[in-house]
Tab-separated table of C-alpha atoms and ligand atoms in Angstrom:
chain	number	residue	atom	x	y	z
N	1	MET	CA	77.212	150.476	334.275
N	2	ALA	CA	77.013	149.760	330.558
N	3	ARG	CA	79.563	147.212	329.324
N	4	LEU	CA	81.090	146.923	325.869
N	5	ILE	CA	81.080	143.128	325.575
N	6	GLY	CA	82.521	142.815	322.081
N	7	GLY	CA	82.791	144.025	318.539
N	8	VAL	CA	82.317	142.772	315.010
N	9	GLY	CA	83.820	143.990	311.734
N	10	SER	CA	81.653	143.203	308.717
N	11	SER	CA	81.136	144.104	305.063
N	12	HIS	CA	77.819	145.590	303.895
N	13	VAL	CA	77.372	144.584	300.231
N	14	PRO	CA	73.664	145.072	299.283
N	15	ALA	CA	73.413	141.669	297.547
N	16	ILE	CA	73.833	140.060	300.988
N	17	GLY	CA	70.483	141.521	302.077
N	18	ASN	CA	68.786	139.983	299.060
N	19	ALA	CA	70.481	136.623	299.668
N	20	ILE	CA	69.167	136.552	303.251
N	21	GLU	CA	65.700	137.559	302.058
N	22	GLN	CA	65.708	134.801	299.412
N	23	GLY	CA	66.960	132.098	301.813
N	24	LEU	CA	70.267	131.560	299.952
N	25	ILE	CA	72.476	131.182	303.026
N	26	SER	CA	73.468	127.589	302.099
N	27	ASP	CA	73.608	128.194	298.340
N	28	PRO	CA	77.060	127.243	296.896
N	29	TYR	CA	77.862	130.861	295.927
N	30	TRP	CA	76.927	132.161	299.364
N	31	ALA	CA	77.909	129.379	301.783
N	32	PRO	CA	81.648	130.281	302.003
N	33	PHE	CA	80.581	133.793	302.945
N	34	PHE	CA	77.750	133.026	305.383
N	35	ASP	CA	79.708	130.184	307.065
N	36	GLY	CA	81.962	132.930	308.413
N	37	TYR	CA	78.989	134.385	310.292
N	38	LYS	CA	78.064	131.214	312.198
N	39	PRO	CA	80.388	132.026	315.134
N	40	VAL	CA	78.921	135.560	315.198
N	41	TRP	CA	75.345	134.222	315.224
N	42	ASN	CA	76.201	131.802	318.048
N	43	TRP	CA	77.915	134.541	320.018
N	44	MET	CA	74.984	136.953	319.579
N	45	GLU	CA	72.580	134.174	320.617
N	46	GLU	CA	74.617	133.467	323.739
N	47	LYS	CA	75.363	137.079	324.738
N	48	LYS	CA	72.129	138.744	323.633
N	49	PRO	CA	73.448	142.329	323.654
N	50	ASP	CA	70.896	144.978	324.628
N	51	VAL	CA	72.274	147.684	322.366
N	52	ALA	CA	74.363	147.793	319.178
N	53	ILE	CA	76.402	150.834	318.193
N	54	LEU	CA	76.510	150.516	314.430
N	55	VAL	CA	79.372	152.396	312.764
N	56	TYR	CA	78.508	152.674	309.087
N	57	ASN	CA	78.429	154.962	306.098
N	58	ASP	CA	75.448	156.459	304.365
N	59	HIS	CA	75.707	156.243	300.561
N	60	GLY	CA	73.801	159.412	299.618
N	61	LEU	CA	70.409	158.678	301.194
N	62	ASN	CA	70.234	160.704	304.408
N	63	PHE	CA	73.278	162.861	303.646
N	64	PHE	CA	74.207	164.027	300.192
N	65	LEU	CA	77.227	165.830	298.751
N	66	ASP	CA	75.743	169.245	299.580
N	67	THR	CA	75.781	168.647	303.355
N	68	MET	CA	78.125	165.963	304.578
N	69	PRO	CA	78.921	165.615	308.278
N	70	THR	CA	82.219	163.902	308.992
N	71	PHE	CA	80.718	162.033	311.946
N	72	ALA	CA	76.991	161.944	312.725
N	73	ILE	CA	75.104	160.043	315.399
N	74	GLY	CA	71.442	159.131	315.648
N	75	ALA	CA	69.408	160.196	318.673
N	76	ALA	CA	66.043	158.982	317.418
N	77	ALA	CA	63.566	156.545	318.939
N	78	GLU	CA	63.297	154.783	315.601
N	79	TYR	CA	65.257	154.563	312.332
N	80	GLN	CA	63.374	154.053	309.089
N	81	ASN	CA	64.913	152.082	306.273
N	82	ALA	CA	64.549	153.605	302.797
N	83	ASP	CA	65.426	151.514	299.769
N	84	GLU	CA	67.980	153.377	297.664
N	85	GLY	CA	67.872	151.224	294.579
N	86	TRP	CA	69.659	147.904	295.151
N	87	GLY	CA	66.404	145.973	294.991
N	88	LEU	CA	66.462	145.538	298.746
N	89	LYS	CA	63.118	145.091	300.417
N	90	PRO	CA	62.860	147.721	303.179
N	91	LEU	CA	63.050	146.191	306.641
N	92	ASP	CA	60.909	147.127	309.629
N	93	PRO	CA	62.015	150.279	311.472
N	94	PHE	CA	64.895	149.772	313.899
N	95	GLN	CA	64.472	150.730	317.552
N	96	GLY	CA	66.781	153.424	318.897
N	97	ASP	CA	67.796	154.321	322.455
N	98	PRO	CA	67.645	158.144	322.553
N	99	GLU	CA	68.685	158.415	326.190
N	100	PHE	CA	71.859	156.404	325.553
N	101	SER	CA	72.491	158.343	322.317
N	102	TRP	CA	72.355	161.630	324.230
N	103	HIS	CA	74.731	160.291	326.838
N	104	ILE	CA	77.205	159.312	324.104
N	105	ILE	CA	76.806	162.707	322.403
N	106	ASP	CA	77.417	164.521	325.680
N	107	SER	CA	80.451	162.392	326.459
N	108	LEU	CA	81.912	162.772	322.933
N	109	ILE	CA	81.467	166.537	322.803
N	110	HIS	CA	83.161	166.915	326.191
N	111	ASP	CA	85.915	164.686	324.843
N	112	GLU	CA	86.320	167.160	321.926
N	113	PHE	CA	84.562	165.093	319.249
N	114	ASP	CA	82.072	167.617	317.877
N	115	ILE	CA	79.699	165.134	316.360
N	116	THR	CA	76.577	166.024	314.337
N	117	MET	CA	73.441	164.962	316.209
N	118	CYS	CA	70.452	163.662	314.296
N	119	GLN	CA	67.022	163.279	315.812
N	120	GLU	CA	65.836	161.878	312.497
N	121	MET	CA	67.897	159.624	310.293
N	122	LEU	CA	67.003	157.430	307.333
N	123	VAL	CA	69.242	154.402	306.965
N	124	ASP	CA	70.460	152.607	303.825
N	125	HIS	CA	72.162	149.279	303.068
N	126	GLY	CA	75.288	150.428	304.918
N	127	PHE	CA	73.191	150.072	308.082
N	128	THR	CA	70.537	147.489	307.217
N	129	VAL	CA	72.810	144.820	305.719
N	130	PRO	CA	75.042	144.569	308.821
N	131	MET	CA	71.861	144.443	310.954
N	132	SER	CA	70.496	141.553	308.850
N	133	LEU	CA	73.872	139.858	308.943
N	134	MET	CA	74.180	139.995	312.727
N	135	TRP	CA	70.506	139.158	313.314
N	136	PRO	CA	69.005	137.536	310.183
N	137	LYS	CA	65.494	137.212	311.652
N	138	GLN	CA	63.160	140.119	312.364
N	139	GLU	CA	62.382	138.776	315.861
N	140	GLN	CA	66.123	138.844	316.637
N	141	ARG	CA	66.471	142.431	315.422
N	142	ASP	CA	63.490	143.372	317.589
N	143	GLN	CA	65.517	142.357	320.669
N	144	VAL	CA	68.326	144.867	320.167
N	145	LYS	CA	68.271	148.639	320.233
N	146	VAL	CA	70.615	150.382	317.887
N	147	ILE	CA	72.607	153.613	317.794
N	148	PRO	CA	73.753	154.556	314.284
N	149	LEU	CA	77.101	156.298	313.971
N	150	CYS	CA	77.593	157.536	310.446
N	151	VAL	CA	81.060	158.273	309.006
N	152	ASN	CA	81.819	160.200	305.837
N	153	VAL	CA	83.712	157.916	303.459
N	154	VAL	CA	81.890	159.315	300.426
N	155	GLN	CA	82.947	162.966	299.946
N	156	TYR	CA	86.642	163.867	300.272
N	157	PRO	CA	88.271	164.723	302.572
N	158	PHE	CA	87.359	161.736	304.753
N	159	PRO	CA	88.328	161.616	308.430
N	160	THR	CA	91.761	160.064	308.909
N	161	ALA	CA	92.149	156.501	310.082
N	162	ARG	CA	93.853	157.917	313.191
N	163	ARG	CA	90.807	160.057	313.957
N	164	CYS	CA	88.613	156.995	313.577
N	165	LEU	CA	90.710	155.018	316.045
N	166	LYS	CA	90.562	157.910	318.533
N	167	LEU	CA	86.816	158.334	318.075
N	168	GLY	CA	86.504	154.661	318.920
N	169	GLU	CA	88.453	155.219	322.145
N	170	ALA	CA	86.122	158.100	323.031
N	171	ILE	CA	83.090	155.900	322.371
N	172	GLY	CA	84.564	153.247	324.639
N	173	LYS	CA	84.778	155.852	327.430
N	174	ALA	CA	81.247	157.046	326.709
N	175	VAL	CA	79.827	153.534	327.047
N	176	ALA	CA	81.778	152.808	330.226
N	177	SER	CA	80.434	155.981	331.861
N	178	TYR	CA	76.751	155.248	331.155
N	179	ASP	CA	74.960	154.527	334.347
N	180	LYS	CA	72.658	151.755	333.095
N	181	ASP	CA	73.066	148.029	333.241
N	182	LEU	CA	73.385	147.311	329.509
N	183	ASP	CA	75.438	144.908	327.401
N	184	VAL	CA	76.636	146.749	324.330
N	185	VAL	CA	78.193	145.482	321.106
N	186	ILE	CA	79.918	147.724	318.572
N	187	LEU	CA	79.861	146.960	314.846
N	188	GLY	CA	82.467	148.410	312.473
N	189	THR	CA	81.184	147.969	308.953
N	190	GLY	CA	81.939	148.496	305.251
N	191	GLY	CA	84.899	147.339	303.154
N	192	LEU	CA	86.999	145.417	302.656
N	193	SER	CA	88.767	146.166	299.342
N	194	HIS	CA	86.482	147.116	296.471
N	195	GLN	CA	86.072	149.538	293.610
N	196	LEU	CA	82.595	149.918	292.137
N	197	ASP	CA	83.254	152.122	289.120
N	198	GLY	CA	85.874	153.504	286.726
N	199	GLU	CA	88.428	151.616	284.650
N	200	ARG	CA	89.549	149.502	287.577
N	201	ALA	CA	86.003	148.495	288.662
N	202	GLY	CA	86.116	145.140	290.398
N	203	HIS	CA	89.558	145.782	291.944
N	204	THR	CA	90.206	143.945	295.225
N	205	ASN	CA	93.401	143.348	297.223
N	206	ARG	CA	93.528	140.062	299.113
N	207	GLU	CA	97.057	140.566	300.411
N	208	PHE	CA	96.334	143.945	301.966
N	209	ASP	CA	92.950	142.896	303.423
N	210	THR	CA	94.528	139.799	304.944
N	211	GLU	CA	97.235	141.863	306.603
N	212	PHE	CA	94.629	144.339	307.860
N	213	LEU	CA	92.637	141.516	309.483
N	214	GLU	CA	95.814	139.982	310.872
N	215	LYS	CA	96.937	143.241	312.479
N	216	LEU	CA	93.563	144.530	313.670
N	217	LYS	CA	93.670	143.026	317.158
N	218	ASP	CA	97.234	143.792	318.281
N	219	GLU	CA	98.431	146.473	315.886
N	220	PRO	CA	95.480	148.507	314.571
N	221	GLU	CA	97.865	151.482	314.126
N	222	TRP	CA	99.329	149.605	311.150
N	223	LEU	CA	96.603	151.114	308.932
N	224	LEU	CA	97.494	154.666	310.016
N	225	LYS	CA	100.627	154.733	307.879
N	226	TYR	CA	98.440	155.031	304.779
N	227	SER	CA	96.581	158.235	303.893
N	228	ASN	CA	93.032	157.803	302.621
N	229	TYR	CA	94.275	158.744	299.129
N	230	GLU	CA	96.868	155.966	299.294
N	231	LEU	CA	94.248	153.584	300.619
N	232	ALA	CA	91.971	154.396	297.669
N	233	GLU	CA	94.821	153.276	295.378
N	234	ILE	CA	95.546	150.161	297.376
N	235	VAL	CA	92.060	148.881	298.277
N	236	GLY	CA	89.877	150.894	295.877
N	237	PRO	CA	87.914	154.091	296.539
N	238	GLN	CA	85.082	152.211	298.236
N	239	GLY	CA	87.505	149.931	300.055
N	240	VAL	CA	88.429	152.954	302.200
N	241	GLU	CA	85.209	152.095	304.089
N	242	MET	CA	87.498	149.807	306.108
N	243	ILE	CA	88.659	152.765	308.241
N	244	MET	CA	85.312	152.441	310.045
N	245	TRP	CA	86.483	149.136	311.497
N	246	LEU	CA	89.061	151.160	313.475
N	247	ILE	CA	86.261	152.923	315.351
N	248	MET	CA	85.020	149.528	316.518
N	249	ARG	CA	88.561	148.439	317.358
N	250	GLY	CA	89.379	151.652	319.243
N	251	ALA	CA	86.237	151.370	321.360
N	252	LEU	CA	87.147	147.889	322.591
N	253	GLY	CA	90.492	148.735	324.230
N	254	ASP	CA	93.328	146.221	324.406
N	255	ASN	CA	91.908	143.521	326.614
N	256	ILE	CA	90.232	141.546	323.849
N	257	ARG	CA	90.396	138.149	322.208
N	258	GLU	CA	89.647	137.317	318.610
N	259	LEU	CA	86.981	134.615	318.456
N	260	SER	CA	86.611	134.209	314.706
N	261	ARG	CA	87.512	135.593	311.298
N	262	ASN	CA	86.533	134.924	307.692
N	263	TYR	CA	87.498	136.403	304.335
N	264	HIS	CA	85.905	135.689	300.990
N	265	ILE	CA	86.310	137.130	297.470
N	266	PRO	CA	84.130	138.161	295.775
N	267	ILE	CA	80.683	138.929	297.067
N	268	SER	CA	79.236	141.035	294.273
N	269	ASN	CA	82.210	143.367	293.582
N	270	THR	CA	83.663	143.270	297.050
N	271	ALA	CA	86.170	141.378	299.150
N	272	ALA	CA	84.038	140.492	302.151
N	273	GLY	CA	85.457	140.136	305.636
N	274	VAL	CA	84.102	139.413	309.082
N	275	ILE	CA	85.893	139.388	312.438
N	276	LEU	CA	84.572	138.877	315.979
N	277	PHE	CA	86.260	140.232	319.110
N	278	GLU	CA	85.217	139.660	322.688
N	279	ASN	CA	86.091	141.929	325.567
N	280	GLU	CA	88.043	139.867	328.106
N	281	ALA	CA	87.480	142.422	330.830
N	282	VAL	CA	83.740	141.757	331.208
T	1	LIG	C1	78.713	146.940	296.667
T	1	LIG	C2	79.571	147.264	297.718
T	1	LIG	C3	79.323	148.386	298.510
T	1	LIG	O1	80.123	148.778	299.557
T	1	LIG	C4	78.235	149.190	298.262
T	1	LIG	O2	78.008	150.241	299.081
T	1	LIG	C5	77.379	148.892	297.204
T	1	LIG	C6	77.624	147.775	296.411
T	1	LIG	C7	78.948	145.739	295.799
T	1	LIG	O3	80.016	145.091	295.885
T	1	LIG	O4	78.040	145.379	295.032
T	2	LIG	FE1	79.464	150.653	300.502
């Protein structure tokens, strides 16, 4: 049976991809951010997951405002990276696991999550930056297959935080019912607080982010008391990306321990967070 061995929440700021590319991990600007990833790198090295389910948002590359699925999942053998203008060097294609994708699709649809299925999917920094962050070297990324799960946090109305948590639970069931001996990690990405444009560009909210991180393990429902419109006020319109972390959290169930956490402001315009959970049941 497939096992969900853990989950990571992580930001996806494009500048991070360039910093990795340029070898700036120990640079004074970057060190307080990348130091937070050392426990994640060690954990990935030790656990060597076979598959990553990467919950992320597309920023107008594969899906645009004319056709915007609320939830979409990749079922491709390979995912091509297309640079959408942040100066990021495109990475090698990422290997998919179509058979596992189809199992998850089947399980989700029968669990009443009518997800859009994509046999082709281009991926942007929302996907590639978390991949580079988890596995900075190409040879590491070559060792893990990936299933992209794309969430609309671009065109209102977004899915509710509650729906995200429930989708996570359904993904947890889907993984547990897959009849293959695989270690799976789930990544919830985007956020934390940030606003990229408008009069309040540069807005972050340390207090709210800190409480979110504090509550994520034992009280993820805490975020559900805010609508996405309220969240846009509190953490910035792009900060609402944080609802994707609830999909990761929902998938893991309640038998988890928090292994590490880091929070750093700012990386580019964003309050950057990372958290690592391990499933105690496996
Ligand atoms: C930045 C943050 C994002 O979430 C994004 O999608 C693009 C840029 C930033 O802080 O620069
Ligand atoms: Fe973003």
